[in-house]
Structure formats: structure tokens, C-alpha cells
Coordinates of C-alpha atoms in Angstrom, one line a residue:
P161 CA 0.1 0.6 -0.3
T162 CA 0.4 3.6 -0.4
Q163 CA -0.2 6.7 1.8
P164 CA -1.3 9.8 0.1
P165 CA 1.7 12.5 -0.6
V166 CA 2.6 14.6 2.0
A167 CA 4.9 17.6 1.0
L168 CA 8.9 17.7 0.5
D169 CA 8.9 19.2 4.2
A170 CA 6.2 17.2 6.0
P171 CA 6.9 14.0 8.0
A172 CA 5.5 10.9 7.4
A173 CA 5.1 7.8 9.2
P174 CA 5.3 4.3 7.4
V175 CA 4.1 2.6 11.1
A176 CA 3.2 4.1 14.3
N177 CA 6.1 6.0 16.0
L178 CA 8.0 6.4 13.2
E179 CA 9.0 9.5 11.7
V180 CA 10.2 9.7 8.2
T181 CA 11.5 13.2 7.2
L182 CA 13.3 15.1 4.5
A183 CA 15.8 17.5 5.0
P184 CA 15.9 20.7 2.9
I185 CA 16.7 19.2 -0.8
E186 CA 20.2 20.2 -2.4
A187 CA 21.0 20.8 -5.4
V188 CA 24.6 19.1 -6.5
T189 CA 26.1 18.5 -9.7
G190 CA 26.4 14.9 -9.8
V191 CA 29.6 12.9 -10.6
A192 CA 29.9 10.1 -12.6
N193 CA 32.5 7.1 -11.0
I194 CA 31.4 4.0 -12.2
P195 CA 31.0 2.7 -16.1
G196 CA 27.1 3.4 -17.0
E197 CA 26.6 6.5 -14.9
V198 CA 25.9 9.9 -16.5
G199 CA 26.8 13.2 -14.7
G200 CA 25.2 16.5 -14.6
P201 CA 22.8 18.7 -12.8
S202 CA 21.8 16.3 -9.5
L203 CA 19.4 16.8 -6.5
R204 CA 20.8 15.1 -3.1
I205 CA 17.9 14.3 -0.4
T206 CA 18.3 13.1 3.0
V207 CA 16.3 11.1 4.1
R208 CA 16.0 11.2 8.1
V209 CA 14.2 8.7 10.2
D210 CA 13.0 9.1 14.0
N211 CA 12.4 5.9 15.7
R212 CA 9.6 6.3 19.0
T213 CA 8.7 2.6 18.5
G214 CA 10.3 1.7 21.8
A215 CA 12.0 -1.2 19.6
A216 CA 15.4 -1.4 17.2
V217 CA 13.3 -1.0 13.3
D218 CA 15.5 -3.0 10.4
L219 CA 16.4 -0.4 7.9
T220 CA 18.0 -3.4 5.2
S221 CA 15.6 -3.5 3.0
A222 CA 14.7 0.9 3.5
V223 CA 14.6 1.7 -0.5
V224 CA 14.4 5.7 -1.5
N225 CA 13.2 6.3 -5.3
L226 CA 12.6 9.7 -7.0
Y227 CA 10.4 10.7 -9.5
Y228 CA 10.5 13.4 -11.3
G229 CA 8.3 15.8 -14.2
A230 CA 4.7 15.5 -15.2
Q231 CA 4.9 12.3 -16.2
G232 CA 6.9 11.0 -12.9
T233 CA 10.2 10.0 -14.6
P234 CA 12.3 8.0 -12.4
A235 CA 15.1 9.5 -11.6
L236 CA 19.2 7.5 -12.0
T237 CA 20.5 7.6 -8.6
L238 CA 24.8 8.2 -8.8
L239 CA 26.6 7.8 -5.9
E240 CA 28.4 11.7 -6.0
P241 CA 28.4 13.3 -4.4
G242 CA 27.7 12.5 -0.8
H243 CA 26.1 9.6 -1.2
R244 CA 26.0 7.2 2.4
D245 CA 23.6 4.2 3.1
F246 CA 21.0 3.5 5.9
P247 CA 22.7 1.6 9.1
G248 CA 21.3 -1.5 9.3
Q249 CA 18.9 -0.4 12.1
V250 CA 18.1 2.2 13.7
A251 CA 17.7 1.8 18.1
A252 CA 14.6 2.8 20.0
G253 CA 15.2 6.3 20.9
E254 CA 17.8 6.7 18.2
S255 CA 17.6 7.8 15.0
A256 CA 19.0 7.2 11.2
E257 CA 19.9 9.3 7.9
V258 CA 20.3 8.0 3.8
V259 CA 21.6 9.8 1.6
R260 CA 20.6 9.8 -2.3
V261 CA 21.7 11.7 -5.4
F262 CA 19.6 11.8 -8.1
L263 CA 19.6 12.9 -11.4
V264 CA 17.4 15.7 -12.1
P265 CA 17.3 17.9 -14.6
P266 CA 16.9 21.9 -13.9
D267 CA 13.3 22.5 -16.0
Q268 CA 11.9 19.0 -14.3
R269 CA 11.6 20.3 -10.7
G270 CA 8.0 22.0 -11.0
Q271 CA 6.9 18.3 -9.8
V272 CA 9.0 16.4 -8.1
T273 CA 7.8 12.7 -5.2
V274 CA 10.5 11.5 -3.1
E275 CA 9.2 7.7 -2.2
F276 CA 10.3 6.1 1.0
D277 CA 9.4 2.0 1.5
L278 CA 10.7 0.7 4.6
S279 CA 9.6 -2.9 4.2
S280 CA 7.6 -5.3 2.1
G281 CA 4.2 -5.3 4.0
T282 CA 4.5 -1.5 5.4
P283 CA 2.9 1.5 3.3
V284 CA 5.3 3.5 1.2
V285 CA 5.2 6.7 1.8
L286 CA 5.5 9.6 -0.4
F287 CA 7.1 13.3 -0.1
A288 CA 5.8 15.8 -2.8
G289 CA 5.9 18.9 -4.5
P290 CA 7.6 21.7 -6.5
V291 CA 12.1 21.6 -5.9
S292 CA 12.9 25.2 -6.6
V293 CA 17.2 24.8 -6.0

């Protein structure tokens, strides 16, 4: 299941007491480092997970995707600058962050959707809106 989208600066909760938020989105120049990557104008997305559930939450299956433009085009992921994975889990009362870099043309940033999927069996949360960086 997918929850209705919230604004890019609003919190979302895939499960009770687990809050997911986005840090302010940054415009960066994505760098191609491995075969098949194409560098260029990109957005760096930081996703924060705050765990208030009372138990550790597994993040090994967590996925972040980005779609842009009127057609919802899937953005390509780059490793630089600043890609960082989630730790394997987030302890109760703690928070964790992941950083992803997505290749997004500047003229297609009027509609961006960031998708956070914690794991199968939990609702997917969506953040949507224009990016003006």
C-alpha cells in the first residue's frame, strides 16, 4: 500500500511512532564514477528516520526513489557527491539518515516525488512538491 503524498517539508509515518522526514533538498552536480553513470544537474536528498517505537527497526530493506516531471520519470541514482547508506537498523529512541543523489534536470523540478519504502508489508510514504533549488 502507498500512503497519500505529503509536502516535501512535512513528516510521514509508515508505521506508528516511526517518523520519516526530508532535510532541505540540495542542488548538486552529480559525478559519474562508475561505468554507466552519467553526471550532471542533480538533487541530493537526505531522509531521516526517527524511531519512537520502543524497539529497534530494521533498515536493511529500506529504499528511497525519486520521480520527477509531469510524467513521473524515475530519476537515476548517482554515488557522488555524498551518497550514504542507512545503518542496518535504528535503535529505539534514535534516528538514522540516508543520503541519495538523483540526476534531475533543472527544468523538471517543478514536480518531484520522493518515495520511501521501509520494507515489504509496510506502507510506502511519498513526499511531493516543487523543488526550487
